[in-house]
Amino acid sequence: MSSSVSSTAPNQGQLSWFTRISYALGDTAQNVVWGGMAILTFFYTDYAGIDAAVVGLVMLISRCFDGFSDIIMGFVVEKTNSKWGKSRPWILWTSLPFAISIILIYTVPQTTSALQFAYIFVTYNLCTTVCYTMLNLPYGSLSAMMTRVSKERDMLSIIRMALSPIGRILAVSATLPLVKFFGDTQMAWVKVMSIWAVLALALLLLCFSQCKETVVIDARKENETKIPILKSLKCIALNKYFWAAMTIWMMQNVIFCVNGTVLPYYCKYVFNNDTVYSILYLVETVINITVMLVFSPMLLRRFGKRNMSLAGVLLCFVGHLIFLLNPLDFNWVVFSCVIRGIGFAPVQSVIFGFLGDVVEYGQWKFHMRQEGLIFSGGSVGTKVGSGLTNAILTSLLALAGYVSSTTGNAVQPDSAIQMIIHLYEYAPIFVWIVLIGVLYFYKLDKLYPTIMNDLVQREAKGEL
């Protein structure tokens, strides 16, 4: 019997809290590593002795490969068939290579500049472009293969997004103190990253062991090998809710990019105290996690993900308009971060629930199920969005005459400071308006019960 039929029946497809937490810890594991790598440039320049320009060149070239690897991995997941399923086995197969690749990044040999460039290029891309992509994209699409109950996928997304920042906070706060503890040398970095790698490996193996693929559709087995690549891409391109979900995910990364890029400058040159950025980041993150864990499940049951997301974004928009009344006051910036932490938590918590519903809509609309491609396509969109945002922000700062410095003590012209102020004032408004527009026209929540009923009947006949 097709499990897709049973998973849509009452009380079927429900996941235990242990399963939900085990799945979320898979993202915590990845964020432990990325938190440790947040200061990778600092390690390269101050411990491995690599020129900053070389580091920048490696990062720039590597970015060009990243988007292509996402799409390729999407197709790979679609074609994977194993005793563990399609997405789940990649967590097992790549968790150890991912952990090892993290350690390799920090074992830079003390040799010629050319060989160092080659080493960091290969190891950085092995970790980020290859191992991380082969792990993260199947991990994301796994949620759509664990259950077909929309609210269950939403809960997976909520717990995932609430627990994932904990890994980053742990690593960001503990990496440098541990490096000092182990001797403050390059080998100390290797030891610290080995700790994070082992912790990540353990959490990923827990995720693999507890998260089963229960969505098995007989009709799909008969047709999936016959689908041309161009037809697969066409179905993605014509899926309007894929573009809606991708835009929501993209805007999430754009606002993170805006705050992460502009707010440190705002603190340094408007409040003359760059250390308060860490306080603002911690306040917003703690509030965000608290709202996701305590209130998002309740709001989801009461209003559904579209309505609670729209209400949260409207709160962000109103809160930011209030902030504009007195943008040069530190207390108003704190207020802005608190409102953003509260208001953005609902939409951030269910972003992967949106993508999961897109999978079912695509099957209903085009008779094709595309978990891997939908999640990989969404990932490409977020990388393009954050990349363009970062390029625009830095270009505007440069046009305004921002003065770079190796000591951090440069005196900025008034034009640069005014640009920093205006970017923090108005860039978030663009994000909130786009999200309000997308969520206002998003109707898939209402269509979903009809879609699932139709799919159950079709699959019972052996049709997609």
XYZ file of C-alpha atoms in Angstrom:
464
model
C 0.000 0.000 0.000
C 1.277 3.466 -0.784
C 2.378 5.248 2.355
C 1.228 8.513 0.843
C -2.342 7.382 1.360
C -1.892 6.449 4.978
C 0.094 9.580 5.788
C -2.822 11.822 4.957
C -5.315 9.920 7.070
C -6.286 11.231 10.526
C -3.519 10.863 13.136
C -1.170 9.367 10.525
C 2.120 10.963 9.503
C 2.536 12.508 12.962
C 6.124 12.613 14.201
C 7.314 12.190 17.767
C 9.052 15.030 19.578
C 12.229 12.957 19.688
C 12.127 12.643 15.891
C 11.489 16.383 15.491
C 14.380 17.269 17.791
C 16.695 14.707 16.169
C 15.953 16.231 12.769
C 16.549 19.773 14.056
C 19.861 18.760 15.631
C 21.088 17.959 12.127
C 20.978 21.692 11.410
C 22.442 22.490 14.828
C 25.380 20.295 13.836
C 25.951 22.212 10.623
C 25.688 25.532 12.442
C 28.231 24.453 15.055
C 30.690 24.147 12.186
C 29.621 27.365 10.447
C 29.770 29.247 13.723
C 33.376 28.161 14.126
C 34.089 29.172 10.536
C 32.548 32.624 10.981
C 36.026 33.939 11.760
C 37.835 31.842 9.148
C 39.334 34.915 7.451
C 40.803 35.943 10.809
C 42.425 32.496 11.137
C 43.827 32.605 7.600
C 45.438 36.027 8.015
C 46.538 35.981 11.670
C 47.406 32.316 12.288
C 48.123 30.744 8.879
C 49.889 33.876 7.596
C 47.982 34.132 4.316
C 47.585 37.479 2.579
C 44.082 38.922 2.911
C 43.877 39.510 -0.859
C 44.508 35.800 -1.469
C 41.742 34.876 0.965
C 39.328 37.249 -0.759
C 40.169 35.806 -4.181
C 39.499 32.248 -2.970
C 36.123 33.278 -1.527
C 35.155 35.094 -4.731
C 36.029 32.240 -7.079
C 34.418 29.655 -4.801
C 31.135 31.560 -4.797
C 30.845 31.001 -8.546
C 30.812 27.209 -8.106
C 28.383 27.099 -5.193
C 25.140 27.724 -7.064
C 25.927 25.128 -9.725
C 26.634 22.485 -7.088
C 23.175 23.051 -5.566
C 21.353 22.319 -8.822
C 23.529 19.291 -9.559
C 22.825 17.889 -6.108
C 19.119 18.445 -6.605
C 19.174 16.148 -9.635
C 21.363 13.634 -7.782
C 18.815 13.369 -4.955
C 16.000 12.865 -7.459
C 17.893 9.926 -9.021
C 19.022 8.344 -5.737
C 17.474 5.023 -4.733
C 18.762 3.117 -1.707
C 17.453 1.034 1.159
C 17.339 4.237 3.230
C 15.513 6.290 0.598
C 16.553 9.295 -1.466
C 17.656 12.074 0.891
C 18.367 10.257 4.144
C 21.356 8.193 2.926
C 23.286 11.320 2.005
C 23.324 12.353 5.660
C 25.064 9.058 6.462
C 27.373 9.118 3.451
C 28.553 12.725 3.823
C 28.617 13.393 7.577
C 32.117 11.935 8.069
C 33.643 13.566 4.940
C 32.069 16.855 6.039
C 33.620 16.562 9.508
C 37.039 15.692 8.073
C 36.882 18.524 5.517
C 36.361 21.041 8.337
C 39.596 19.964 9.999
C 41.514 19.975 6.707
C 40.689 23.657 6.172
C 42.736 24.545 9.253
C 45.786 22.396 8.490
C 47.240 24.931 6.058
C 50.908 24.054 5.366
C 53.602 26.667 5.865
C 54.931 26.729 2.319
C 54.989 29.005 -0.731
C 52.137 31.419 -1.413
C 51.149 29.557 -4.577
C 50.866 26.222 -2.773
C 48.948 27.838 0.088
C 46.518 29.351 -2.393
C 46.001 25.944 -4.000
C 45.556 24.273 -0.615
C 42.970 26.673 0.776
C 41.109 26.748 -2.555
C 40.834 22.949 -2.640
C 40.014 22.451 1.050
C 37.564 25.368 1.257
C 35.641 24.134 -1.783
C 35.831 20.518 -0.648
C 34.071 21.591 2.546
C 31.587 24.212 1.310
C 30.904 23.486 -2.367
C 31.115 19.682 -2.219
C 30.608 18.154 1.249
C 28.269 20.781 2.692
C 26.102 20.866 -0.444
C 25.922 17.057 -0.547
C 24.828 17.103 3.094
C 22.665 20.179 3.494
C 20.384 19.913 0.462
C 19.351 16.284 1.074
C 18.917 17.201 4.742
C 16.472 19.947 3.788
C 14.495 17.837 1.323
C 14.290 14.981 3.852
C 11.539 16.833 5.715
C 9.226 16.466 2.710
C 9.915 12.718 2.703
C 9.272 12.138 6.405
C 5.601 13.125 6.335
C 2.977 14.583 3.999
C 1.019 16.270 6.787
C 1.603 19.982 6.227
C 1.489 20.977 9.895
C 3.964 18.223 10.772
C 6.419 19.620 8.247
C 5.789 23.057 9.714
C 6.658 21.721 13.167
C 9.859 20.190 11.781
C 10.736 23.596 10.361
C 9.903 25.393 13.627
C 12.063 23.122 15.775
C 14.837 23.161 13.171
C 14.959 26.954 12.964
C 14.783 27.295 16.750
C 17.643 24.890 17.477
C 19.941 25.706 14.564
C 21.127 29.111 15.926
C 22.153 27.430 19.190
C 24.971 25.665 17.363
C 26.214 28.918 15.868
C 25.999 30.775 19.198
C 27.939 27.982 20.933
C 30.722 27.993 18.363
C 30.939 31.778 17.959
C 31.188 32.322 21.712
C 33.533 29.416 22.503
C 35.950 29.122 19.553
C 38.367 31.941 20.389
C 38.471 31.201 24.151
C 39.207 27.532 23.363
C 41.911 28.544 20.887
C 43.535 30.583 23.668
C 43.179 27.649 26.064
C 44.926 25.242 23.675
C 47.898 27.552 23.135
C 46.749 30.252 20.685
C 48.508 28.650 17.701
C 47.447 27.190 14.371
C 47.433 23.725 15.962
C 45.095 25.095 18.641
C 42.629 25.935 15.866
C 42.929 22.405 14.511
C 42.115 21.006 17.965
C 39.105 23.283 18.443
C 37.685 22.543 15.008
C 38.200 18.846 15.666
C 35.961 19.206 18.719
C 33.266 20.910 16.636
C 33.658 18.301 13.887
C 33.193 15.388 16.297
C 30.158 17.060 17.883
C 28.658 17.722 14.433
C 29.300 14.127 13.355
C 27.536 12.741 16.440
C 24.479 14.965 15.923
C 24.278 14.144 12.217
C 24.394 10.408 12.893
C 21.601 10.856 15.448
C 19.584 12.697 12.801
C 20.160 9.888 10.312
C 19.206 7.149 12.766
C 15.916 8.742 13.881
C 14.566 10.364 10.706
C 13.002 7.839 8.362
C 11.651 8.413 4.863
C 8.033 7.237 5.116
C 6.676 8.885 1.953
C 6.906 6.143 -0.673
C 4.736 6.497 -3.776
C 4.433 3.473 -6.029
C 3.521 5.488 -9.129
C 6.672 7.545 -8.716
C 8.908 4.488 -8.837
C 7.530 3.626 -12.242
C 7.945 7.088 -13.799
C 10.850 8.899 -12.127
C 13.594 7.503 -14.379
C 11.752 8.604 -17.533
C 11.686 12.349 -16.816
C 13.987 14.517 -19.022
C 16.053 17.188 -17.267
C 14.499 20.023 -19.285
C 11.007 18.884 -18.328
C 12.015 18.836 -14.657
C 13.355 22.387 -14.902
C 10.245 23.532 -16.781
C 7.976 22.228 -14.026
C 10.018 24.137 -11.444
C 9.868 27.304 -13.558
C 6.070 27.081 -13.932
C 5.437 26.321 -10.254
C 4.235 29.699 -8.938
C 4.405 28.620 -5.312
C 8.024 27.574 -5.749
C 8.808 31.187 -6.659
C 6.760 32.417 -3.697
C 8.543 30.119 -1.225
C 11.937 30.890 -2.740
C 11.272 34.631 -2.437
C 10.284 34.241 1.219
C 13.498 32.298 1.898
C 15.533 34.793 -0.134
C 14.146 37.801 1.755
C 14.980 36.067 5.025
C 18.618 35.921 3.937
C 18.531 39.463 2.551
C 17.440 40.923 5.911
C 20.119 38.862 7.669
C 22.660 40.230 5.187
C 21.473 43.816 5.670
C 21.653 43.581 9.453
C 24.928 41.660 9.498
C 26.584 44.073 7.069
C 25.173 47.494 7.980
C 24.411 47.251 11.703
C 28.077 46.843 12.802
C 28.931 50.051 10.877
C 25.866 51.735 12.366
C 27.000 50.864 15.884
C 30.572 51.988 15.234
C 29.986 55.265 13.424
C 26.596 56.404 14.742
C 26.840 55.204 18.356
C 30.683 55.240 18.421
C 30.712 51.794 20.042
C 31.062 48.758 17.766
C 30.909 46.316 20.687
C 27.179 46.911 21.179
C 26.554 45.030 17.931
C 27.192 41.746 19.739
C 24.638 42.728 22.376
C 22.040 43.607 19.751
C 22.702 40.363 17.861
C 22.350 38.284 21.026
C 19.151 40.072 22.122
C 17.482 39.591 18.743
C 18.602 35.967 18.459
C 17.423 34.978 21.951
C 14.039 36.641 21.390
C 13.768 34.981 17.987
C 14.472 31.506 19.386
C 12.085 32.031 22.314
C 9.209 33.120 20.092
C 9.801 30.211 17.701
C 9.832 27.616 20.469
C 7.073 29.024 22.691
C 4.645 30.815 20.376
C 5.117 29.578 16.788
C 3.550 26.124 17.413
C 0.535 27.750 19.059
C 0.174 30.361 16.312
C 0.518 27.653 13.678
C -2.350 25.633 15.138
C -4.550 28.696 15.474
C -3.861 30.642 12.281
C -1.783 28.530 9.854
C 1.674 29.419 8.568
C 0.640 31.971 5.926
C -1.497 34.053 8.297
C 0.926 33.972 11.209
C 3.826 34.832 8.875
C 1.956 37.758 7.350
C 1.029 39.107 10.780
C 4.645 38.824 11.927
C 6.000 40.649 8.895
C 3.404 43.408 9.338
C 4.628 43.775 12.929
C 8.204 44.099 11.632
C 7.116 46.737 9.131
C 5.209 48.803 11.709
C 8.028 48.438 14.225
C 10.562 49.690 11.696
C 8.374 52.677 10.812
C 8.302 53.538 14.519
C 12.092 53.186 14.639
C 12.345 55.781 11.827
C 10.842 58.372 14.177
C 14.136 58.512 16.077
C 16.764 56.444 14.234
C 19.802 58.007 15.919
C 18.816 56.924 19.411
C 20.336 53.651 20.676
C 17.191 52.680 22.554
C 15.207 52.859 19.307
C 17.680 50.512 17.629
C 17.258 48.090 20.549
C 13.501 48.434 20.118
C 13.867 47.721 16.395
C 15.870 44.545 17.083
C 13.322 43.341 19.647
C 10.378 43.921 17.286
C 12.239 42.229 14.435
C 13.064 39.276 16.677
C 9.397 38.892 17.644
C 7.839 39.613 14.267
C 10.211 37.698 12.018
C 10.212 34.523 14.121
C 6.924 33.140 12.712
C 7.905 33.327 9.024
C 11.479 32.243 9.721
C 10.286 29.250 11.726
C 8.132 27.742 8.946
C 10.173 28.557 5.835
C 10.880 24.896 5.144
C 7.223 24.097 5.682
C 6.447 26.411 2.760
C 8.900 24.468 0.576
C 7.437 21.134 1.654
C 3.964 22.219 0.572
C 5.411 23.309 -2.773
C 6.484 19.692 -3.362
C 2.879 18.484 -3.008
C 1.556 21.336 -5.150
C 4.073 20.510 -7.887
C 3.026 16.865 -7.904
C -0.663 17.867 -8.005
C -0.181 20.450 -10.764
C 2.431 18.757 -12.981
C 2.244 15.059 -11.988
C 5.878 15.246 -10.895
C 7.383 15.082 -7.405
C 10.606 17.087 -7.016
C 11.808 17.340 -3.412
C 15.487 17.604 -4.323
C 15.103 20.193 -7.073
C 12.674 22.370 -5.136
C 14.915 22.597 -2.082
C 18.074 23.041 -4.182
C 16.419 25.706 -6.333
C 15.343 27.565 -3.219
C 18.902 27.390 -1.905
C 20.267 28.909 -5.121
C 17.796 31.770 -4.756
C 18.943 32.543 -1.236
C 22.598 32.576 -2.266
C 21.889 34.873 -5.208
C 19.840 37.164 -2.966
C 22.434 37.444 -0.217
C 25.265 37.774 -2.741
C 23.566 40.600 -4.628
C 22.597 42.314 -1.380
C 26.147 42.247 -0.096
C 27.463 43.546 -3.440
C 24.916 46.401 -3.517
C 25.543 47.433 0.090
C 29.331 47.492 -0.234
C 29.129 49.307 -3.581
C 26.923 52.013 -2.096
C 29.329 52.434 0.800
C 32.212 52.774 -1.642
C 30.306 55.328 -3.735
C 29.661 57.323 -0.571
C 33.418 57.545 0.044
C 33.833 54.971 2.814
C 37.495 54.807 3.890
C 38.958 51.323 4.472
C 41.669 50.821 7.068
C 43.890 48.052 8.383
C 43.727 49.527 11.898
C 39.987 50.166 12.099
C 40.596 53.791 13.121
C 39.826 55.596 9.871
C 37.802 58.814 10.066
C 34.791 58.523 7.762
C 33.430 61.415 5.696
C 29.942 62.608 6.500
C 28.689 61.180 3.178
C 29.703 57.653 4.236
C 28.068 57.983 7.644
C 24.872 59.296 6.065
C 24.886 56.344 3.650
C 25.215 53.922 6.593
C 22.263 55.593 8.304
C 20.092 55.563 5.179
C 20.882 51.926 4.394
C 19.814 50.821 7.854
C 16.754 53.030 7.709
C 15.377 52.053 4.303
C 16.819 48.704 3.155
C 14.660 46.705 5.628
C 11.534 48.447 4.326
C 12.142 46.895 0.909
C 12.286 43.433 2.501
C 9.094 43.914 4.511
C 7.142 45.230 1.504
C 8.221 42.311 -0.709
C 7.284 39.784 1.984
C 3.916 41.428 2.653
C 3.107 41.300 -1.063
C 4.139 37.648 -1.492
C 2.339 36.452 1.635
C -0.816 38.428 0.838
C -1.237 36.574 -2.473
C -0.130 33.196 -1.080
C -3.176 30.872 -1.129
C -1.620 27.402 -0.889
C -2.646 26.916 2.757
C -6.301 26.997 1.707
C -5.727 24.765 -1.324
C -3.678 22.168 0.518
C -6.527 19.920 1.835
C -8.054 19.706 -1.660
C -4.643 18.983 -3.175
C -3.965 16.128 -0.754
C -7.404 14.592 -1.284
C -6.850 14.632 -5.039
C -3.386 13.108 -4.662
C -4.657 10.314 -2.444
C -7.234 9.371 -5.067
C -4.739 9.571 -7.927
C -2.073 7.572 -6.133
C -4.626 4.877 -5.243
C -5.027 4.434 -9.002
C -1.257 4.254 -9.506
C -1.013 7.814 -10.850
C 1.099 10.779 -9.789
